[in-house]
Coordinates of C-alpha atoms and ligand atoms in Angstrom, one line a residue:
M820 CA 12.6 -25.6 -23.8
S821 CA 11.0 -22.8 -23.4
S822 CA 12.2 -22.4 -19.5
Q823 CA 15.7 -23.6 -20.5
I824 CA 15.8 -20.2 -22.5
I825 CA 14.8 -18.2 -20.0
N826 CA 16.5 -19.9 -17.2
A827 CA 19.9 -19.4 -19.3
L828 CA 18.8 -15.8 -19.5
K829 CA 18.1 -15.6 -15.9
K830 CA 21.7 -16.8 -14.9
K831 CA 23.1 -14.1 -17.2
V832 CA 21.7 -10.9 -15.9
A833 CA 22.1 -9.9 -12.1
K834 CA 18.8 -10.4 -10.1
K835 CA 17.9 -6.7 -9.7
T836 CA 17.9 -6.3 -13.3
W837 CA 15.8 -9.1 -13.7
D838 CA 13.2 -8.1 -11.2
N839 CA 13.2 -4.5 -12.4
W840 CA 13.1 -5.3 -16.3
F841 CA 12.0 -9.1 -17.0
S842 CA 9.3 -9.4 -14.5
T843 CA 6.6 -9.4 -17.6
F844 CA 9.3 -11.0 -19.9
E845 CA 7.8 -14.0 -21.3
L846 CA 8.7 -16.8 -24.1
K847 CA 6.0 -16.4 -26.7
S848 CA 6.8 -19.2 -29.6
V849 CA 9.6 -20.5 -31.3
E850 CA 8.8 -21.1 -35.0
N851 CA 10.7 -21.2 -38.2
D852 CA 13.9 -20.5 -36.4
R853 CA 12.5 -17.5 -34.7
V854 CA 12.4 -17.1 -31.3
V855 CA 9.4 -14.5 -29.9
F856 CA 9.3 -13.1 -26.8
S857 CA 6.6 -10.9 -25.4
V858 CA 6.5 -8.1 -22.6
A859 CA 3.5 -6.2 -21.1
N860 CA 5.2 -2.6 -21.5
L861 CA 6.5 -0.5 -24.6
F862 CA 9.4 1.2 -22.9
I863 CA 10.2 -2.2 -21.5
K864 CA 10.4 -3.7 -25.0
D865 CA 12.8 -1.0 -26.6
W866 CA 14.8 -0.9 -23.2
L867 CA 15.4 -4.7 -23.3
Q868 CA 16.3 -4.8 -27.2
T869 CA 18.6 -2.0 -27.0
K870 CA 20.7 -3.0 -23.7
Y871 CA 19.8 -6.9 -23.5
G872 CA 20.0 -8.0 -27.4
A873 CA 23.5 -9.6 -26.6
V874 CA 22.5 -11.1 -23.7
I875 CA 19.5 -12.7 -25.0
N876 CA 21.5 -14.0 -28.3
R877 CA 23.9 -15.7 -25.7
A878 CA 21.0 -17.4 -23.5
I879 CA 19.3 -18.7 -27.1
V880 CA 22.5 -20.4 -28.0
D881 CA 23.2 -21.9 -24.7
A882 CA 19.8 -23.0 -24.2
M883 CA 19.2 -24.5 -28.3
G884 CA 22.8 -24.8 -29.1
R885 CA 22.7 -22.8 -32.3
E886 CA 21.9 -19.2 -33.0
L887 CA 18.4 -18.4 -33.8
A888 CA 16.6 -14.8 -34.6
F889 CA 14.6 -13.4 -32.3
E890 CA 11.8 -11.2 -31.8
I891 CA 10.6 -9.1 -29.0
V892 CA 7.3 -8.1 -29.4
F893 CA 4.8 -5.5 -27.1
K894 CA 1.7 -7.8 -25.6
E895 CA -1.2 -5.7 -25.5
G896 CA -4.1 -6.1 -23.4
D897 CA -2.0 -7.0 -20.1
K898 CA -2.1 -5.0 -17.4
Q899 CA 1.1 -3.2 -16.9
R900 CA 2.5 -4.0 -13.3
E901 CA 2.7 -0.9 -12.1
E902 CA 5.9 -2.3 -9.6
P903 CA 7.8 -5.0 -11.0
I904 CA 9.4 -5.6 -7.8
K905 CA 6.4 -6.0 -6.1
H906 CA 6.1 -10.0 -6.6
L907 CA 9.5 -10.2 -4.6
N908 CA 7.7 -9.0 -1.4
E909 CA 4.6 -11.3 -1.6
G910 CA 6.6 -14.1 -0.8
S911 CA 7.0 -15.8 2.4
L912 CA 10.2 -15.8 4.4
L913 CA 11.5 -18.0 7.4
K914 CA 15.4 -17.4 7.6
K915 CA 18.0 -18.6 10.3
K916 CA 20.7 -16.2 9.2
P917 CA 20.9 -12.8 7.4
L918 CA 23.0 -14.2 4.8
M919 CA 20.4 -16.7 3.4
I920 CA 19.1 -15.6 0.0
S921 CA 15.6 -14.2 0.7
N922 CA 12.2 -13.1 -0.5
L923 CA 12.7 -9.5 0.8
N924 CA 13.7 -6.7 -1.5
D925 CA 17.2 -5.8 -0.5
E926 CA 16.2 -2.2 -1.4
Y927 CA 13.8 -1.8 1.1
T928 CA 16.2 -0.9 4.2
F929 CA 16.1 2.1 6.6
D930 CA 19.0 3.4 4.4
N931 CA 17.1 3.7 1.7
F932 CA 14.1 5.1 3.6
V933 CA 14.0 9.0 3.4
V934 CA 13.0 10.4 6.6
G935 CA 11.1 14.0 6.4
R936 CA 9.4 15.6 9.3
E937 CA 6.2 13.7 8.7
N938 CA 7.4 10.2 9.3
K939 CA 10.2 10.7 11.7
A940 CA 8.4 9.4 14.8
L941 CA 7.3 6.5 12.8
Y942 CA 10.9 6.1 11.4
E943 CA 12.4 5.9 15.2
V944 CA 9.7 3.5 16.5
A945 CA 10.4 1.0 13.6
L946 CA 14.0 1.4 14.1
D947 CA 13.4 0.8 17.7
V948 CA 11.3 -2.3 17.0
A949 CA 14.0 -4.1 15.2
H950 CA 16.4 -3.0 18.1
N951 CA 14.3 -4.5 20.9
P952 CA 11.8 -7.1 19.7
G953 CA 8.7 -7.3 21.7
K954 CA 9.0 -3.8 23.3
Y955 CA 6.0 -2.6 21.2
N956 CA 3.7 -5.5 20.6
P957 CA 2.2 -5.4 18.2
F958 CA 3.3 -2.6 16.1
F959 CA 0.3 -1.5 13.4
V960 CA 1.5 0.7 10.6
Y961 CA -1.6 2.1 8.9
G962 CA -1.7 4.6 5.7
G963 CA -2.3 4.9 2.0
V964 CA -1.3 3.0 -1.2
G965 CA 2.3 3.6 -2.2
L966 CA 3.4 5.6 1.1
G967 CA 6.1 3.5 1.9
K968 CA 4.6 0.7 4.9
T969 CA 6.1 -2.3 2.9
H970 CA 9.2 -0.7 2.5
L971 CA 9.3 0.1 6.1
L972 CA 8.1 -3.3 7.1
Q973 CA 10.8 -5.2 5.4
A974 CA 13.4 -2.8 6.5
V975 CA 12.4 -3.8 10.1
A976 CA 12.5 -7.5 8.8
Q977 CA 15.9 -6.6 7.2
E978 CA 17.3 -5.0 10.4
T979 CA 16.3 -7.4 12.8
M980 CA 17.9 -10.2 10.6
I981 CA 21.2 -8.2 11.2
N982 CA 20.5 -7.5 15.1
Y983 CA 19.6 -11.0 15.7
P984 CA 20.7 -13.6 13.4
E985 CA 19.7 -16.3 15.8
K986 CA 16.2 -15.3 15.7
K987 CA 13.6 -16.5 13.0
V988 CA 11.9 -13.7 11.1
L989 CA 9.0 -14.5 9.3
Y990 CA 7.6 -11.7 6.4
I991 CA 4.6 -12.2 4.6
T992 CA 1.4 -10.6 3.4
S993 CA -1.8 -11.8 4.1
E994 CA -2.5 -13.0 1.1
Q995 CA 0.0 -15.3 1.1
F996 CA -0.8 -16.4 4.8
M997 CA -4.2 -17.3 3.2
N998 CA -3.0 -19.1 0.3
D999 CA -0.4 -21.3 3.1
M1000 CA -3.7 -22.0 5.3
I1001 CA -5.7 -23.1 2.0
Q1002 CA -2.9 -25.2 0.6
S1003 CA -2.2 -26.9 3.8
I1004 CA -6.2 -27.7 4.8
K1005 CA -5.7 -29.1 1.2
E1006 CA -2.9 -31.3 2.0
N1007 CA -4.5 -32.4 5.2
N1008 CA -1.8 -30.5 7.0
I1009 CA -2.9 -27.7 9.0
Q1010 CA -1.0 -28.7 11.9
K1011 CA 2.7 -28.1 9.8
F1012 CA 1.2 -24.5 8.8
R1013 CA 0.3 -23.6 12.5
D1014 CA 3.8 -24.9 13.5
H1015 CA 5.1 -22.5 10.9
Y1016 CA 3.6 -19.4 12.0
R1017 CA 3.1 -20.0 15.8
K1018 CA 6.0 -21.9 16.9
K1019 CA 9.0 -21.3 14.4
S1020 CA 8.8 -17.4 13.9
D1021 CA 10.2 -15.2 16.8
I1022 CA 9.2 -11.9 14.6
L1023 CA 5.8 -12.0 12.5
L1024 CA 5.6 -9.5 10.1
I1025 CA 2.3 -9.4 8.0
D1026 CA 1.5 -6.7 5.4
D1027 CA -1.6 -5.8 4.1
I1028 CA -3.8 -7.2 6.7
Q1029 CA -6.8 -5.6 5.0
F1030 CA -6.8 -8.4 2.7
L1031 CA -8.5 -10.6 5.2
I1032 CA -11.6 -8.6 5.1
G1033 CA -14.4 -10.5 4.9
K1034 CA -12.7 -13.9 5.3
K1035 CA -13.6 -14.7 8.7
G1036 CA -11.7 -18.1 8.5
V1037 CA -8.8 -17.1 7.8
Q1038 CA -9.3 -14.2 10.3
N1039 CA -9.4 -16.8 13.1
E1040 CA -6.4 -18.8 12.0
F1041 CA -5.0 -15.9 12.3
F1042 CA -6.1 -14.7 15.5
H1043 CA -4.8 -17.8 17.1
S1044 CA -1.4 -17.6 15.7
F1045 CA -1.6 -14.0 16.9
N1046 CA -2.4 -14.8 20.2
E1047 CA 0.1 -17.6 20.8
L1048 CA 2.7 -15.5 19.4
H1049 CA 1.9 -12.6 21.8
D1050 CA 1.7 -14.4 24.7
T1051 CA 5.0 -15.9 24.4
G1052 CA 6.3 -12.3 23.8
K1053 CA 6.9 -12.7 20.0
Q1054 CA 7.1 -9.4 18.1
L1055 CA 3.9 -8.9 15.7
I1056 CA 4.5 -6.1 13.1
I1057 CA 1.1 -5.6 10.8
C1058 CA 0.6 -3.3 8.1
S1059 CA -2.8 -2.1 6.8
D1060 CA -3.9 0.9 4.8
R1061 CA -6.5 2.0 7.3
T1062 CA -7.1 2.0 10.8
P1063 CA -8.0 -1.3 12.9
E1064 CA -11.6 0.4 13.6
E1065 CA -11.6 0.7 9.8
L1066 CA -11.2 -3.1 9.1
D1067 CA -14.8 -3.5 8.6
N1068 CA -16.3 -7.0 9.6
F1069 CA -13.2 -7.5 11.4
H1070 CA -13.7 -9.8 14.6
S1071 CA -13.8 -7.3 17.1
R1072 CA -11.4 -9.5 19.6
L1073 CA -8.7 -9.0 16.5
I1074 CA -9.5 -5.1 16.0
S1075 CA -8.7 -4.9 20.0
R1076 CA -5.9 -6.9 19.9
F1077 CA -4.4 -4.6 16.9
Q1078 CA -5.2 -1.7 19.3
M1079 CA -3.5 -2.6 22.1
G1080 CA 0.1 -2.2 21.2
M1081 CA 1.7 0.5 19.2
L1082 CA -0.4 2.4 16.8
M1083 CA 1.3 4.5 14.3
S1084 CA 0.0 6.0 10.7
I1085 CA 2.4 6.4 7.7
Q1086 CA 1.9 10.0 6.3
Q1087 CA 2.1 11.5 2.8
P1088 CA 5.6 12.9 2.3
E1089 CA 5.9 17.0 1.7
P1090 CA 7.1 18.0 -1.2
S1091 CA 10.2 18.8 0.4
T1092 CA 10.8 15.4 1.6
R1093 CA 9.4 13.8 -1.9
F1094 CA 12.7 15.7 -3.3
Y1095 CA 15.1 13.5 -1.6
I1096 CA 12.7 10.3 -2.3
A1097 CA 13.1 11.3 -5.8
K1098 CA 16.9 11.3 -5.9
Q1099 CA 16.8 8.1 -3.9
L1100 CA 14.5 6.3 -6.0
A1101 CA 17.1 7.1 -9.0
R1102 CA 20.1 6.3 -7.2
R1103 CA 18.5 2.7 -6.7
E1104 CA 18.6 2.5 -10.2
S1105 CA 22.6 4.0 -10.3
V1106 CA 21.2 7.2 -11.6
N1107 CA 21.9 10.5 -10.4
L1108 CA 18.9 12.7 -10.4
P1109 CA 19.7 16.7 -11.1
D1110 CA 18.3 18.5 -8.5
D1111 CA 16.2 20.7 -10.6
V1112 CA 14.5 17.5 -12.1
A1113 CA 14.0 16.0 -8.9
R1114 CA 12.5 19.0 -7.5
I1115 CA 9.8 19.8 -10.8
L1116 CA 9.0 15.6 -10.1
A1117 CA 8.6 16.3 -6.5
D1118 CA 6.7 19.2 -7.0
N1119 CA 4.3 17.6 -9.9
I1120 CA 3.5 14.3 -8.7
D1121 CA 2.2 13.8 -5.4
G1122 CA 0.5 11.1 -3.2
N1123 CA 1.4 7.5 -4.3
L1124 CA 5.2 7.2 -4.7
R1125 CA 4.9 4.1 -6.8
R1126 CA 3.8 7.0 -9.6
L1127 CA 7.0 9.2 -8.5
R1128 CA 9.0 6.0 -9.1
G1129 CA 7.2 5.5 -12.4
A1130 CA 8.1 8.6 -13.9
I1131 CA 11.4 8.2 -12.8
I1132 CA 11.8 4.9 -14.2
K1133 CA 10.3 6.5 -17.6
L1134 CA 12.5 9.1 -17.6
I1135 CA 15.5 6.9 -17.1
V1136 CA 14.5 4.5 -19.7
H1137 CA 13.7 7.4 -21.9
S1138 CA 17.2 8.9 -22.0
S1139 CA 19.0 5.6 -22.2
V1140 CA 16.8 4.1 -25.1
Y1141 CA 16.9 7.8 -27.2
N1142 CA 20.5 8.7 -25.9
T1143 CA 19.4 12.0 -24.4
Q1144 CA 20.7 13.9 -21.1
I1145 CA 18.2 13.7 -17.8
D1146 CA 17.3 17.5 -17.8
I1147 CA 14.4 19.5 -17.1
S1148 CA 13.3 19.6 -20.7
L1149 CA 13.0 15.7 -20.5
A1150 CA 11.3 15.8 -17.3
N1151 CA 8.6 18.1 -18.9
Q1152 CA 8.2 16.0 -21.5
I1153 CA 7.5 12.7 -19.2
L1154 CA 5.7 15.2 -16.8
Q1155 CA 2.9 15.9 -19.7
S1156 CA 2.4 12.4 -21.1
F1157 CA 2.4 11.3 -17.2
T1158 CA -0.5 13.8 -16.4
N1159 CA -2.3 14.0 -19.9
S1160 CA -2.1 10.4 -21.5
T1161 CA -5.9 9.9 -20.8
S1162 CA -6.7 13.8 -22.4
S1163 CA -5.2 15.9 -24.5
L1164 CA -4.8 18.5 -21.8
T1165 CA -1.5 19.6 -19.8
G1166 CA -1.4 19.4 -16.2
R1167 CA -4.6 17.7 -15.2
K1168 CA -5.7 17.0 -11.9
P1169 CA -6.3 13.5 -10.8
I1170 CA -10.1 13.7 -10.5
D1171 CA -10.4 15.0 -14.3
Q1172 CA -8.3 11.7 -15.4
I1173 CA -10.8 9.5 -13.5
Y1174 CA -13.4 11.3 -14.9
D1175 CA -11.9 10.6 -18.6
A1176 CA -11.2 7.2 -17.6
I1177 CA -15.0 6.1 -16.0
K1178 CA -16.4 8.1 -19.2
S1179 CA -14.2 5.5 -21.2
I1180 CA -14.7 2.3 -19.5
M1181 CA -18.4 3.0 -18.1
R1182 CA -19.7 5.3 -20.6
V1183 CA -20.8 7.5 -17.8
S1184 CA -20.1 11.5 -18.4
R1185 CA -19.1 13.8 -15.9
E1186 CA -22.1 15.9 -15.8
E1187 CA -24.0 12.8 -14.9
I1188 CA -21.5 12.0 -12.0
E1189 CA -21.7 15.4 -11.1
G1190 CA -25.3 15.4 -10.8
T1191 CA -28.1 14.1 -8.7
S1192 CA -29.4 11.0 -10.6
R1193 CA -29.9 7.8 -8.6
N1194 CA -29.6 5.7 -11.6
K1195 CA -27.7 2.6 -10.6
E1196 CA -24.8 2.9 -13.3
I1197 CA -24.3 6.7 -12.3
V1198 CA -24.6 5.8 -8.9
L1199 CA -21.8 3.0 -8.9
A1200 CA -19.3 5.6 -11.0
R1201 CA -19.6 8.2 -8.8
Q1202 CA -18.7 5.9 -5.8
L1203 CA -16.1 4.4 -7.8
L1204 CA -14.5 7.8 -8.3
M1205 CA -14.3 8.2 -4.6
Y1206 CA -12.9 5.0 -4.0
V1207 CA -10.3 5.6 -6.8
L1208 CA -9.2 8.7 -5.4
K1209 CA -8.9 7.5 -2.0
Q1210 CA -7.3 4.4 -2.7
H1211 CA -4.9 5.1 -5.7
Y1212 CA -4.5 8.6 -5.2
G1213 CA -4.3 8.6 -1.2
K1214 CA -6.9 11.7 -1.1
S1215 CA -8.3 12.1 2.5
I1216 CA -12.2 12.1 3.1
T1217 CA -12.3 15.8 3.4
D1218 CA -10.7 16.3 0.4
I1219 CA -12.6 14.2 -1.7
A1220 CA -15.6 15.5 -0.2
R1221 CA -14.6 19.2 -1.6
E1222 CA -13.4 18.1 -4.7
T1223 CA -16.5 16.0 -5.4
G1224 CA -18.9 18.6 -3.9
K1225 CA -20.6 15.7 -1.7
Q1226 CA -21.3 15.7 1.9
H1227 CA -18.5 13.7 4.2
P1228 CA -21.3 10.8 5.4
T1229 CA -21.7 10.1 1.9
V1230 CA -18.2 9.7 0.8
I1231 CA -17.6 7.7 3.6
H1232 CA -20.7 5.3 2.7
S1233 CA -19.7 5.2 -1.1
I1234 CA -15.8 4.3 -0.2
K1235 CA -17.2 1.7 2.1
K1236 CA -19.3 0.3 -0.6
I1237 CA -16.8 -0.3 -3.1
D1238 CA -14.4 -1.1 -0.7
K1239 CA -16.4 -4.4 0.1
S1240 CA -16.8 -5.5 -3.1
V1241 CA -13.3 -4.7 -3.8
M1242 CA -12.1 -6.7 -0.8
M1243 CA -14.6 -9.5 -1.5
G1244 CA -13.3 -9.7 -5.0
K1245 CA -16.2 -10.2 -6.8
G1246 CA -18.7 -9.2 -9.3
T1247 CA -18.7 -6.0 -12.0
T1248 CA -17.7 -3.5 -9.4
K1249 CA -14.2 -5.2 -8.6
L1250 CA -13.8 -5.6 -12.6
L1251 CA -14.6 -2.1 -13.0
Y1252 CA -12.2 -0.8 -10.3
D1253 CA -9.5 -2.9 -11.8
D1254 CA -9.9 -1.5 -15.0
L1255 CA -10.0 2.0 -13.8
V1256 CA -6.6 1.5 -11.9
G1257 CA -5.1 -0.2 -14.8
M1258 CA -5.9 2.5 -17.5
L1259 CA -5.0 5.1 -14.7
S1260 CA -1.7 3.4 -13.8
S1261 CA -0.5 2.7 -17.2
S1262 CA -1.3 6.2 -18.1
S1263 CA 0.6 7.7 -15.4
A1264 CA 3.4 4.9 -14.9
A1265 CA 5.8 3.4 -17.2
V1266 CA 6.3 0.1 -15.3
Ligands
ADP1200 P1 3.0 0.5 0.5 O1 3.1 -0.6 0.9 O2 2.7 2.0 1.3 O3 2.1 0.8 -0.6 P2 5.5 0.6 -0.9 O4 6.4 0.5 0.3 O5 5.3 -0.5 -1.6 O6 4.2 1.5 -0.3 O7 6.3 2.1 -1.7 C1 6.1 2.2 -2.8 C2 7.7 2.8 -3.3 O8 8.2 3.8 -3.0 C3 8.6 1.5 -3.1 O9 9.7 1.8 -4.4 C4 9.6 2.1 -1.9 O10 10.7 2.1 -1.6 C5 9.4 3.8 -1.9 N1 9.1 4.4 -1.1 C6 8.5 4.8 -0.1 N2 8.4 5.3 0.7 C7 9.7 5.9 0.6 C8 10.9 6.9 1.6 N3 10.4 7.3 2.8 N4 11.9 6.6 1.0 C9 12.8 6.0 -0.1 N5 11.6 5.4 -0.9 C10 10.2 5.0 -0.5
MG1201 MG1 2.5 -2.6 0.4

């Protein structure tokens, strides 16, 4: 029954709308002639009530055969999803024809990718790969979180499918690769899995390869797939949040395979590029962002572009729910809530926000972190601070050393240490990190 209402609703809205606004929408209960839905974001709750109330009513009638009142509640405690469409990117895809329904985000195209000076060369090579698969093999792209790696990777996938409709293009995250592998082992069907990757794909795109750190068995399997594809001239494209050498504990033979192709980094966009990215991100939501608004956002939200996107979505939702214009004054308002929700001061730097978040989650103060105590908790807090600066805000080692007043080697050691726990996905360190990022994301991005 529950799935009927959701299914009826799904049929009534465009896919893009669904992905953007309904990704955390769930049916909670049907009681006393009342349907209760939950959603993990307050703004989206408002938005859905305002914009989709009538559609939801009709879906209920379709599924239940009569009218029932409904209510949408905000489900607290759930981590807000930083990017609802993320789920789209994570599925596997084996395509024969470009027109087949795919798990690729159809907005992640070359056309939608704004190119500044920083990433011009990268863009050109990516385009070249899509036109001449096999020319640069493997093509390895690395860089910080939210700088556009997945976007670019999927753009290559989509462009290749257009250029070579007969080729089979397989896009997958390394996590999905692992899941598929485990599933096939469970079903005693590893051969099918191998054929799927090694024989049935002409172009294999693997996103977020760093996920395989510490997973030797999967790396081994991947190594063999890699070799077989590479030896037969099939294009491999790999994304990572770090260079091959920084893939700690990776098989050295896999690292050297990565190094033998075309290795390129994705750079943080400059403010001038961010301006156009802001305009583009709004255009994707069918909104024309005034230049002055785009400028102020571009100047104030740097690093991770998901934060910029978050601010833009927040702006659009606000203006729609409260029926106000998207202008500088609204942008300032959003920016304030964007930068100060973990504190009462405006214009706070990421590091200050992290100090606040650490304090509320770990009960370790800024003074303790800045001090020299070797107390276990304090050391962990210090290391988490550096790691979050790197992973979540895309700061360089040099910047982190300067901002925290620590030595280069200390910073590198700290980041490595946390990274290992996070990548292994175990223990309190990982939980603390998730908590921190959840807190920082929900305070800085609406969705
Ligand atoms: P990453 O995979 O590096 O973490 P994503 O590819 O998920 O980053 O990018 C984050 C968001 O920013 C996406 O919505 C993406 O479309 C957008 N984005 C990133 N780079 C650009 C760009 N150069 N032009 C337009 N949008 C971009
Ligand atoms: Mg990505």
